[in-house]
Amino acid sequence: MTAMTTTGAADTAPGTATGGSGTHRDERDGAERLRGEERGDAGRGGGRGCRRRPELAAFLRSRRARVTPADVGMPPGLRRRTPGLRREEVAQLSGVGVTWYTWLEQGRPINASPQVLNAVARTLRLDASEREHLYHLAKVPYEQRPGADVDEDSGGVGPEIRSILDALDPRPAVVYNSRYDVLATNRSYDRLFRTDLFQGPGRKNALWTLFAAADKDDCPMRHPEVELPLMVAQFRAAYGRHVGDPVWESFVRELSRSSEYFAELWRSGNVVHPGPRVKVFRHPGVGEMRWSSVSMEINGLPECRMVVYSPGDEESARRLDTLPRL
């Protein structure tokens, strides 16, 4: 057997050797390790993990079978027995080792990074739902790619969500992802929170903006000492699904460097899930307003939610009516 080279230590199949006989021996050893791990998983009640690997193997084989050489600009070749791409062709097009990809498709317990899974997903022409399914089966945190399967003209969400946001006016409404990136807003939200002043690394981000304002003692929240810790705890709960993801790790690192207050709250390790809240905001044009907020998940947008604000009292409702005239 010819030795194959992988793209990095993190994505290398354990036991890959450089000699022919050594490869056979190491693969036999790897198979024994795999069987031992599966027996251990079953003994520890890890049946779900054992079921995930065969499902991953079947999914990759079915996706590979539907992509023809012509789809990727390759000649069909002679004596082709497989209906789609061969394993070595997927590995070549994805920039990974043949042994590594073979072991991935066999459902063996190997490490897979988001970058390598993205490369495989591109080669197999997976759509957003299939890509997310691949990540879950491989036990890798899934992050929807910026701009993937959304209408760029609608601010990051589809026209159906956009129309719901607009219909909620004059109640302020926004769509966040789990990192508090602002994906879409309606006009009342823009006027209430002055989104033209929002900041963030690449995309407007509510968390980044609020901590930048808090550090300058200019936070629109009436009680930032209560609200900001809750937001960080909610963000931390979402982070648990993305530990090691370069985008998330960079965000935490940069915001910690930018805001000492965020860094302090981050070190606390507190977590909380989204839920109804009562908040008081200060607006430079109308003064303080009391709001009840409701957070709702959105089908078809993984880890995204719509937050809708309703006036918490009559005075806030009256001041809300003046916002369109500002």
Short mmCIF file of C-alpha atoms in Angstrom, two decimals:
data_model
loop_
_atom_site.label_atom_id
_atom_site.label_comp_id
_atom_site.label_asym_id
_atom_site.label_seq_id
_atom_site.Cartn_x
_atom_site.Cartn_y
_atom_site.Cartn_z
CA MET A 1 0.00 0.00 0.00
CA THR A 2 1.30 3.46 -0.90
CA ALA A 3 1.74 5.87 1.98
CA MET A 4 -0.41 9.00 1.83
CA THR A 5 0.28 12.46 3.24
CA THR A 6 -2.30 14.36 5.26
CA THR A 7 -2.75 18.11 5.63
CA GLY A 8 -1.92 18.43 9.32
CA ALA A 9 -1.42 16.61 12.58
CA ALA A 10 -4.87 17.55 13.86
CA ASP A 11 -6.53 15.88 10.87
CA THR A 12 -4.24 12.88 10.53
CA ALA A 13 -5.51 9.36 10.93
CA PRO A 14 -3.78 7.71 13.87
CA GLY A 15 -1.24 5.06 12.96
CA THR A 16 -0.56 6.17 9.35
CA ALA A 17 2.86 4.79 8.41
CA THR A 18 5.34 5.49 5.63
CA GLY A 19 6.17 1.91 4.67
CA GLY A 20 4.02 -0.64 2.86
CA SER A 21 4.02 -3.46 5.44
CA GLY A 22 3.92 -0.94 8.27
CA THR A 23 0.77 0.57 6.85
CA HIS A 24 -1.04 -2.78 6.85
CA ARG A 25 0.09 -3.46 10.40
CA ASP A 26 -0.90 0.01 11.62
CA GLU A 27 -4.30 -0.19 9.96
CA ARG A 28 -4.91 -3.56 11.63
CA ASP A 29 -3.84 -2.01 14.93
CA GLY A 30 -6.16 0.93 14.25
CA ALA A 31 -9.05 -1.42 13.58
CA GLU A 32 -8.38 -3.19 16.87
CA ARG A 33 -8.32 0.17 18.66
CA LEU A 34 -11.59 1.13 16.98
CA ARG A 35 -13.28 -2.09 18.07
CA GLY A 36 -11.93 -1.62 21.59
CA GLU A 37 -13.22 1.96 21.75
CA GLU A 38 -16.63 0.90 20.51
CA ARG A 39 -16.78 -1.85 23.12
CA GLY A 40 -15.75 0.72 25.73
CA ASP A 41 -18.38 3.18 24.51
CA ALA A 42 -21.08 0.55 24.75
CA GLY A 43 -19.97 -0.37 28.25
CA ARG A 44 -20.11 3.27 29.32
CA GLY A 45 -23.53 3.84 27.76
CA GLY A 46 -22.05 5.63 24.74
CA GLY A 47 -24.41 4.06 22.22
CA ARG A 48 -25.26 7.38 20.60
CA GLY A 49 -21.61 7.92 19.62
CA CYS A 50 -21.44 4.43 18.11
CA ARG A 51 -24.57 5.09 16.03
CA ARG A 52 -23.23 8.43 14.86
CA ARG A 53 -20.17 6.91 13.12
CA PRO A 54 -22.10 4.50 10.84
CA GLU A 55 -24.49 7.33 10.00
CA LEU A 56 -21.56 9.58 9.07
CA ALA A 57 -20.09 6.82 6.88
CA ALA A 58 -23.38 6.23 5.07
CA PHE A 59 -23.98 9.95 4.59
CA LEU A 60 -20.55 10.59 3.04
CA ARG A 61 -20.85 7.58 0.72
CA SER A 62 -24.26 8.71 -0.50
CA ARG A 63 -23.07 12.29 -1.12
CA ARG A 64 -19.96 11.05 -2.93
CA ALA A 65 -22.04 8.80 -5.18
CA ARG A 66 -24.08 11.69 -6.57
CA VAL A 67 -21.09 13.83 -7.69
CA THR A 68 -19.72 12.75 -11.06
CA PRO A 69 -16.21 13.45 -12.37
CA ALA A 70 -17.75 15.76 -14.99
CA ASP A 71 -19.29 17.84 -12.16
CA VAL A 72 -15.81 18.71 -10.90
CA GLY A 73 -14.05 18.95 -14.28
CA MET A 74 -12.35 15.55 -14.17
CA PRO A 75 -12.26 12.98 -17.00
CA PRO A 76 -14.43 9.91 -16.33
CA GLY A 77 -11.55 7.46 -16.79
CA LEU A 78 -11.75 3.80 -17.71
CA ARG A 79 -13.25 0.86 -15.81
CA ARG A 80 -15.07 3.09 -13.29
CA ARG A 81 -17.14 0.91 -10.99
CA THR A 82 -18.44 3.65 -8.67
CA PRO A 83 -21.37 5.86 -9.79
CA GLY A 84 -19.73 9.02 -8.48
CA LEU A 85 -16.31 10.14 -7.32
CA ARG A 86 -13.79 7.70 -5.94
CA ARG A 87 -12.51 8.20 -2.39
CA GLU A 88 -9.06 9.19 -3.65
CA GLU A 89 -10.65 11.79 -5.93
CA VAL A 90 -12.57 13.35 -3.04
CA ALA A 91 -9.36 13.41 -0.99
CA GLN A 92 -7.40 15.01 -3.84
CA LEU A 93 -10.02 17.67 -4.52
CA SER A 94 -10.36 18.42 -0.79
CA GLY A 95 -6.61 18.63 -0.19
CA VAL A 96 -6.54 15.83 2.41
CA GLY A 97 -4.83 12.47 2.59
CA VAL A 98 -6.52 9.44 1.06
CA THR A 99 -6.05 7.40 4.24
CA TRP A 100 -7.55 10.17 6.37
CA TYR A 101 -10.61 10.56 4.14
CA THR A 102 -11.07 6.79 3.90
CA TRP A 103 -11.07 6.52 7.67
CA LEU A 104 -13.52 9.43 7.92
CA GLU A 105 -15.88 7.72 5.48
CA GLN A 106 -15.52 4.46 7.37
CA GLY A 107 -16.72 6.21 10.51
CA ARG A 108 -13.48 5.73 12.42
CA PRO A 109 -12.88 7.95 15.48
CA ILE A 110 -10.46 10.49 13.98
CA ASN A 111 -10.12 14.23 14.50
CA ALA A 112 -11.65 16.59 11.94
CA SER A 113 -11.21 20.36 11.93
CA PRO A 114 -13.82 22.81 10.59
CA GLN A 115 -11.44 23.80 7.78
CA VAL A 116 -11.08 20.22 6.53
CA LEU A 117 -14.80 19.49 6.82
CA ASN A 118 -15.49 22.65 4.82
CA ALA A 119 -13.14 21.42 2.11
CA VAL A 120 -14.89 18.04 1.98
CA ALA A 121 -18.30 19.75 1.96
CA ARG A 122 -17.27 21.91 -1.01
CA THR A 123 -16.02 18.89 -2.94
CA LEU A 124 -19.24 16.96 -2.26
CA ARG A 125 -21.33 20.05 -3.09
CA LEU A 126 -23.25 20.00 0.17
CA ASP A 127 -25.95 22.58 0.74
CA ALA A 128 -26.38 24.38 4.08
CA SER A 129 -28.55 21.67 5.65
CA GLU A 130 -26.22 18.89 4.52
CA ARG A 131 -23.17 20.80 5.72
CA GLU A 132 -24.72 21.26 9.16
CA HIS A 133 -25.63 17.55 9.25
CA LEU A 134 -22.02 16.63 8.39
CA TYR A 135 -20.70 18.79 11.22
CA HIS A 136 -23.06 17.27 13.78
CA LEU A 137 -22.22 13.73 12.72
CA ALA A 138 -18.50 14.53 12.93
CA LYS A 139 -19.05 16.17 16.37
CA VAL A 140 -17.59 19.48 15.20
CA PRO A 141 -19.25 22.80 16.21
CA TYR A 142 -21.22 24.18 13.29
CA GLU A 143 -21.07 27.83 12.28
CA GLN A 144 -23.15 28.96 9.32
CA ARG A 145 -20.90 30.62 6.78
CA PRO A 146 -21.44 34.38 6.38
CA GLY A 147 -23.79 34.93 3.44
CA ALA A 148 -24.60 31.23 3.02
CA ASP A 149 -28.12 30.58 1.73
CA VAL A 150 -29.36 34.05 2.61
CA ASP A 151 -30.40 37.05 0.54
CA GLU A 152 -27.63 39.63 0.83
CA ASP A 153 -30.02 42.47 -0.05
CA SER A 154 -32.24 41.64 2.93
CA GLY A 155 -29.50 42.16 5.50
CA GLY A 156 -28.57 38.53 6.12
CA VAL A 157 -31.99 36.82 6.29
CA GLY A 158 -34.57 35.73 3.73
CA PRO A 159 -37.49 37.86 2.54
CA GLU A 160 -39.97 35.97 4.74
CA ILE A 161 -38.12 36.96 7.93
CA ARG A 162 -37.62 40.47 6.58
CA SER A 163 -41.37 40.86 6.07
CA ILE A 164 -42.09 39.67 9.62
CA LEU A 165 -39.67 42.23 11.03
CA ASP A 166 -41.32 44.99 9.02
CA ALA A 167 -44.82 43.87 10.08
CA LEU A 168 -43.80 44.11 13.75
CA ASP A 169 -43.15 47.86 13.42
CA PRO A 170 -43.56 49.98 15.55
CA ARG A 171 -42.33 47.30 17.97
CA PRO A 172 -38.54 47.13 17.69
CA ALA A 173 -37.33 43.74 16.43
CA VAL A 174 -33.95 42.27 15.48
CA VAL A 175 -32.45 38.98 14.32
CA TYR A 176 -29.21 37.96 16.06
CA ASN A 177 -27.06 34.92 15.65
CA SER A 178 -25.70 33.26 18.80
CA ARG A 179 -22.67 35.56 18.76
CA TYR A 180 -24.91 38.68 18.81
CA ASP A 181 -24.08 39.62 15.23
CA VAL A 182 -26.93 41.80 13.94
CA LEU A 183 -28.37 40.04 10.87
CA ALA A 184 -31.50 42.15 10.30
CA THR A 185 -33.56 44.86 12.02
CA ASN A 186 -36.71 46.88 11.50
CA ARG A 187 -36.90 50.68 11.50
CA SER A 188 -38.02 51.01 15.11
CA TYR A 189 -35.06 48.97 16.32
CA ASP A 190 -32.71 51.14 14.24
CA ARG A 191 -34.16 54.32 15.79
CA LEU A 192 -34.26 52.98 19.34
CA PHE A 193 -30.73 51.57 19.40
CA ARG A 194 -29.06 53.84 16.81
CA THR A 195 -27.64 50.96 14.80
CA ASP A 196 -25.72 53.40 12.60
CA LEU A 197 -23.30 53.62 15.56
CA PHE A 198 -22.95 49.85 16.03
CA GLN A 199 -19.47 48.35 15.94
CA GLY A 200 -17.98 44.91 15.46
CA PRO A 201 -15.20 42.90 13.80
CA GLY A 202 -16.54 42.71 10.23
CA ARG A 203 -20.28 42.75 11.03
CA LYS A 204 -22.28 44.95 13.39
CA ASN A 205 -22.39 43.22 16.76
CA ALA A 206 -24.61 44.16 19.71
CA LEU A 207 -22.32 42.69 22.36
CA TRP A 208 -19.25 44.46 21.01
CA THR A 209 -21.14 47.77 20.71
CA LEU A 210 -22.55 47.68 24.25
CA PHE A 211 -19.21 46.93 25.87
CA ALA A 212 -17.48 49.64 23.85
CA ALA A 213 -20.16 52.10 25.08
CA ALA A 214 -19.98 50.81 28.68
CA ASP A 215 -16.24 51.37 28.80
CA LYS A 216 -16.92 55.03 27.88
CA ASP A 217 -19.77 55.29 30.41
CA ASP A 218 -22.16 55.78 27.50
CA CYS A 219 -24.15 52.53 27.59
CA PRO A 220 -27.83 52.90 26.53
CA MET A 221 -28.86 50.33 29.16
CA ARG A 222 -30.15 51.87 32.37
CA HIS A 223 -28.74 48.99 34.41
CA PRO A 224 -25.67 47.69 32.56
CA GLU A 225 -24.38 46.06 35.74
CA VAL A 226 -27.37 43.69 35.47
CA GLU A 227 -27.87 43.34 31.71
CA LEU A 228 -24.30 42.99 30.48
CA PRO A 229 -23.43 40.04 32.77
CA LEU A 230 -26.59 38.29 31.53
CA MET A 231 -25.61 38.87 27.91
CA VAL A 232 -22.11 37.51 28.48
CA ALA A 233 -23.53 34.46 30.27
CA GLN A 234 -25.88 33.85 27.35
CA PHE A 235 -23.02 34.28 24.89
CA ARG A 236 -20.93 31.86 26.97
CA ALA A 237 -23.64 29.19 26.78
CA ALA A 238 -23.56 29.46 22.98
CA TYR A 239 -19.75 29.45 22.96
CA GLY A 240 -19.83 25.96 24.47
CA ARG A 241 -20.97 24.68 21.06
CA HIS A 242 -18.08 26.42 19.30
CA VAL A 243 -15.04 25.86 21.52
CA GLY A 244 -11.97 25.84 19.29
CA ASP A 245 -13.74 27.48 16.34
CA PRO A 246 -11.31 30.12 14.98
CA VAL A 247 -14.03 32.74 14.42
CA TRP A 248 -15.39 32.43 17.96
CA GLU A 249 -11.98 32.22 19.59
CA SER A 250 -10.84 35.33 17.73
CA PHE A 251 -14.01 37.21 18.75
CA VAL A 252 -13.53 36.38 22.45
CA ARG A 253 -9.84 37.24 22.31
CA GLU A 254 -10.36 40.59 20.55
CA LEU A 255 -13.30 41.69 22.71
CA SER A 256 -11.38 40.72 25.87
CA ARG A 257 -8.50 42.84 24.65
CA SER A 258 -10.85 45.72 23.79
CA SER A 259 -12.93 45.67 27.01
CA GLU A 260 -11.59 44.93 30.47
CA TYR A 261 -15.16 44.63 31.75
CA PHE A 262 -15.98 41.92 29.22
CA ALA A 263 -12.75 40.09 30.09
CA GLU A 264 -13.71 40.16 33.77
CA LEU A 265 -17.21 38.81 33.10
CA TRP A 266 -15.83 36.18 30.72
CA ARG A 267 -13.52 34.83 33.40
CA SER A 268 -16.50 34.27 35.70
CA GLY A 269 -17.65 31.36 33.51
CA ASN A 270 -21.38 32.02 34.12
CA VAL A 271 -23.92 30.66 31.61
CA VAL A 272 -27.64 31.34 31.03
CA HIS A 273 -30.06 30.63 28.18
CA PRO A 274 -32.19 33.18 26.27
CA GLY A 275 -35.55 34.04 27.80
CA PRO A 276 -38.04 36.86 28.47
CA ARG A 277 -36.46 39.97 29.99
CA VAL A 278 -37.56 43.38 31.25
CA LYS A 279 -35.05 46.08 30.30
CA VAL A 280 -34.75 49.84 30.65
CA PHE A 281 -32.99 51.80 27.90
CA ARG A 282 -32.01 55.44 27.63
CA HIS A 283 -32.61 57.19 24.32
CA PRO A 284 -31.08 60.65 23.72
CA GLY A 285 -34.27 61.90 22.06
CA VAL A 286 -37.06 60.56 24.28
CA GLY A 287 -35.39 59.56 27.56
CA GLU A 288 -35.84 56.31 29.46
CA MET A 289 -38.08 53.55 28.11
CA ARG A 290 -39.06 50.28 29.78
CA TRP A 291 -39.25 47.20 27.54
CA SER A 292 -40.29 43.56 27.74
CA SER A 293 -38.26 41.43 25.35
CA VAL A 294 -39.13 38.00 23.94
CA SER A 295 -36.59 35.79 22.16
CA MET A 296 -37.73 33.26 19.53
CA GLU A 297 -35.75 30.70 17.52
CA ILE A 298 -36.03 30.78 13.72
CA ASN A 299 -36.44 27.59 11.73
CA GLY A 300 -33.97 27.40 8.85
CA LEU A 301 -31.45 29.76 10.47
CA PRO A 302 -29.30 27.66 12.83
CA GLU A 303 -28.49 29.35 16.13
CA CYS A 304 -30.36 32.51 15.17
CA ARG A 305 -33.22 34.15 17.05
CA MET A 306 -35.61 37.03 16.68
CA VAL A 307 -35.90 39.38 19.66
CA VAL A 308 -39.04 41.55 19.84
CA TYR A 309 -39.43 44.47 22.28
CA SER A 310 -42.81 45.62 23.62
CA PRO A 311 -43.39 48.73 25.78
CA GLY A 312 -43.38 47.85 29.47
CA ASP A 313 -45.68 50.69 30.56
CA GLU A 314 -47.90 53.47 29.16
CA GLU A 315 -45.20 56.12 29.25
CA SER A 316 -42.81 53.91 27.27
CA ALA A 317 -45.60 53.25 24.74
CA ARG A 318 -46.16 57.01 24.37
CA ARG A 319 -42.45 57.62 23.86
CA LEU A 320 -42.32 54.77 21.34
CA ASP A 321 -44.90 56.64 19.24
CA THR A 322 -42.52 59.61 19.00
CA LEU A 323 -39.59 57.56 17.65
CA PRO A 324 -40.71 57.64 13.97
CA ARG A 325 -40.69 61.46 14.10
CA LEU A 326 -37.08 61.67 15.27
#
